[in-house]
GROMACS .gro file of C-alpha atoms in nm:
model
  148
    1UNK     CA    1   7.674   7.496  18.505
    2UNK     CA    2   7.356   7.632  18.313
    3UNK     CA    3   7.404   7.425  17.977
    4UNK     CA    4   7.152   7.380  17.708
    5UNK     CA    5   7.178   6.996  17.725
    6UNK     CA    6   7.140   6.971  17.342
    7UNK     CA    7   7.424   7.222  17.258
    8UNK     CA    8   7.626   7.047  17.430
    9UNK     CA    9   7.548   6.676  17.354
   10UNK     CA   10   7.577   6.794  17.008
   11UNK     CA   11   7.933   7.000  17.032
   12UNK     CA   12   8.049   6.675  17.287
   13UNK     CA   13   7.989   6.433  16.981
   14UNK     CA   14   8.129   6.657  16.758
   15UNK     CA   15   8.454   6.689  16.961
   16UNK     CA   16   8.439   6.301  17.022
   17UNK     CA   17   8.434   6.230  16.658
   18UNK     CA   18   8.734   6.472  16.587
   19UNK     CA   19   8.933   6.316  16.844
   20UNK     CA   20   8.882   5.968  16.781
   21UNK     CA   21   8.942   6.062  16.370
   22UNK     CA   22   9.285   6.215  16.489
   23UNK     CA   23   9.350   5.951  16.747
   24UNK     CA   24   9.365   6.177  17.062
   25UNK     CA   25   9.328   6.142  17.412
   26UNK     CA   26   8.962   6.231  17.555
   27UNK     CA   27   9.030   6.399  17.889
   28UNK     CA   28   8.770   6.483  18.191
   29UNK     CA   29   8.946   6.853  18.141
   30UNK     CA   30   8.867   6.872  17.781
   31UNK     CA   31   8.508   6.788  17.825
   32UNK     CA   32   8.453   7.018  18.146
   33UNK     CA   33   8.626   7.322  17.971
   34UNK     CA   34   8.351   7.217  17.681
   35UNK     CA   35   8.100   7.257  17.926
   36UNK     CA   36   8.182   7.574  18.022
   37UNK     CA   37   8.204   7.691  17.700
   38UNK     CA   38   7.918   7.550  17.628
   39UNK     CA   39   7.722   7.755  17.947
   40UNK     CA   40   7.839   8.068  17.776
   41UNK     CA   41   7.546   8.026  17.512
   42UNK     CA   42   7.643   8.131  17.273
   43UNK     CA   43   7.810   8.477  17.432
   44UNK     CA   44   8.198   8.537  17.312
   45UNK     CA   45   8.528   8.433  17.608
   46UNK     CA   46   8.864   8.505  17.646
   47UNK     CA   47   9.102   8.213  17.736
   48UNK     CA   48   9.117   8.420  18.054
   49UNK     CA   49   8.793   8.404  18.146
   50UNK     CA   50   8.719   8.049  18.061
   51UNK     CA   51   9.020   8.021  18.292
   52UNK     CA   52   8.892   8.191  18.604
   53UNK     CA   53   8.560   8.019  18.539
   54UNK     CA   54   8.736   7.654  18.568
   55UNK     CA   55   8.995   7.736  18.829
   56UNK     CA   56   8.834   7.730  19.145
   57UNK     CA   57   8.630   7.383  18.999
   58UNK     CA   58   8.887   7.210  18.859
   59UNK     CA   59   9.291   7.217  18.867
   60UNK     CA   60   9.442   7.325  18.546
   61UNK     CA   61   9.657   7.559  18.389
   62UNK     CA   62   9.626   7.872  18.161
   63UNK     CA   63   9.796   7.637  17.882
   64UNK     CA   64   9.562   7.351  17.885
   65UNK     CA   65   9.269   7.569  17.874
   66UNK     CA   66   9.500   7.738  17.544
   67UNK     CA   67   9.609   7.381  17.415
   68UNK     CA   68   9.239   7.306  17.441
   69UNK     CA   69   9.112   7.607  17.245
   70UNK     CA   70   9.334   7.492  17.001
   71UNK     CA   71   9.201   7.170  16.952
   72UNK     CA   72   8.831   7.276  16.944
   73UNK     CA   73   8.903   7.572  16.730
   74UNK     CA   74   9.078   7.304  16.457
   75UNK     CA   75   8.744   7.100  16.553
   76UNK     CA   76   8.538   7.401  16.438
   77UNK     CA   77   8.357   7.354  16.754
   78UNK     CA   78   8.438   7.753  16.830
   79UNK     CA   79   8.555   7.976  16.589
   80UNK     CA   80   8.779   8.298  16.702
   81UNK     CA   81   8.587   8.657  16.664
   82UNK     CA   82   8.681   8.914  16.439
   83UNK     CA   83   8.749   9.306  16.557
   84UNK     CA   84   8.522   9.632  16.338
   85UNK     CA   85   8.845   9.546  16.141
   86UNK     CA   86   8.912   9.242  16.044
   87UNK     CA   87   9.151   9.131  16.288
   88UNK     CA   88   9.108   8.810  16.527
   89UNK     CA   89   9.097   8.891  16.879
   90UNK     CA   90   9.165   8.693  17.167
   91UNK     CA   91   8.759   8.607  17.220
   92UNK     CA   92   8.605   8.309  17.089
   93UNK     CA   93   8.236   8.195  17.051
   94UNK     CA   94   8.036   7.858  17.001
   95UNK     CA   95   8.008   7.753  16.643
   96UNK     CA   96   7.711   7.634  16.646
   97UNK     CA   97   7.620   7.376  16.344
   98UNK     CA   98   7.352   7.290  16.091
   99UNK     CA   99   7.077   7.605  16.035
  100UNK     CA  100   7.200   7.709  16.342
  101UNK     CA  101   7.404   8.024  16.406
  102UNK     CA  102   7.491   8.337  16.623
  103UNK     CA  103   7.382   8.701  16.629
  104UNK     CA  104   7.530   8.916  16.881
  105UNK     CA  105   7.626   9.246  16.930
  106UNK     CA  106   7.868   9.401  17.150
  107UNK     CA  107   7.834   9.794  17.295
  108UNK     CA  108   8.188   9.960  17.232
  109UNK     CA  109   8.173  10.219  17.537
  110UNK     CA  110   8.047  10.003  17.778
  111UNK     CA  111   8.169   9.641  17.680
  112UNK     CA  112   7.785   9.497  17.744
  113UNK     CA  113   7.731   9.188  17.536
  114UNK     CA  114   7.419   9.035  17.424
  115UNK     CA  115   7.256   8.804  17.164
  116UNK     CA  116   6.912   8.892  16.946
  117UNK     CA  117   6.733   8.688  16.736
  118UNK     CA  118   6.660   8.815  16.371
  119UNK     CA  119   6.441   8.560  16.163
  120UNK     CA  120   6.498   8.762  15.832
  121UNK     CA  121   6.902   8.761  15.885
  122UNK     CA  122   6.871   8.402  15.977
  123UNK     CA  123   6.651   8.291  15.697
  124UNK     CA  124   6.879   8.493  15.464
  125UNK     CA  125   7.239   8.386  15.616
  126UNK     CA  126   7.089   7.998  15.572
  127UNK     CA  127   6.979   8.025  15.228
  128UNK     CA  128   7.301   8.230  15.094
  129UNK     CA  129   7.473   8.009  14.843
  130UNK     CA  130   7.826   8.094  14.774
  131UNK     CA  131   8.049   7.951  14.454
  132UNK     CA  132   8.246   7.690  14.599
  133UNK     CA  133   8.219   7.718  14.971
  134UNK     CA  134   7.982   7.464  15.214
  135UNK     CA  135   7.859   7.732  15.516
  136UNK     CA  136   7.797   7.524  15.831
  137UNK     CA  137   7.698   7.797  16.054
  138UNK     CA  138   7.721   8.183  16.083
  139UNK     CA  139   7.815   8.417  16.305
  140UNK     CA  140   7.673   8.796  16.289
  141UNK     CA  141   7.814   9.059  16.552
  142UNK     CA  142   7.706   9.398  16.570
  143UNK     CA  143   7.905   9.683  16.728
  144UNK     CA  144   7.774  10.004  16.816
  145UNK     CA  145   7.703  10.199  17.155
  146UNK     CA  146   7.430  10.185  17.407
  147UNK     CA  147   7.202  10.467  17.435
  148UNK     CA  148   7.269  10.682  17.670
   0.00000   0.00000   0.00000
């Protein structure tokens, strides 16, 4: 699987803290659906999807790859994405920590993803101080339609 080696040293220690603080079990299937997730980079999945990814690699059901989004959502290792609005959807990204974050954008006719890099929005999502909230990360998707 094409992984950034960092992200994912960084989200497995992550996920191996939170477990360890909540005294749960570390399973191979937890840390190769982590992988995958991981070899998204940073691009939003479906439960679904991660499932067909993992299937033909690795036996396990719909439900643990659920169960497991569960767990790594409570980690805040991926948070779930919001629809134009406001409503969670059933597609999840990488919440990636520290100065780092996500801005993506999503084309409503044709369903093509990608990801863009914005120093301003960065420099300004980083530096935004809010009364009585600690940001770890952001996440910035745009929706809109291809041109034609």
């Amino acid at each position: 699987m094409p992984t950034s080696h960092n992200t994912y040293s960084e989200v497995e220690n992550l996920l191996r803290e939170f477990i360890r603080e909540n005294k749960l079990r570390l399973t191979q299937e937890r840390l190769l659906i982590l992988q995958q997730i991981c070899s998204y980079e940073g691009m939003s999945f479906s439960p679904e999807k991660l499932y067909d990814d993992l299937k033909e690699k690795l036996p396990l059901s719909l439900a643990t790859v659920y169960n497991s989004i569960d767990l790594f959502r409570k980690a805040r290792i991926i948070i779930p994405l919001l629809r134009q609005d406001g409503e969670r959807t059933n597609q999840y990204e990488l919440a990636l920590y520290g100065n780092h974050g996500s801005l993506t954008f999503t084309c409503t006719r044709c369903g093509r993803q990608g990801r863009f890099k914005d120093a301003t929005i960065e420099k300004v999502l980083r530096n935004k101080k809010i009364p009585n909230f600690n940001a770890f990360g952001f996440s910035v998707h745009l929706f809109g339609e291809c041109k034609a």
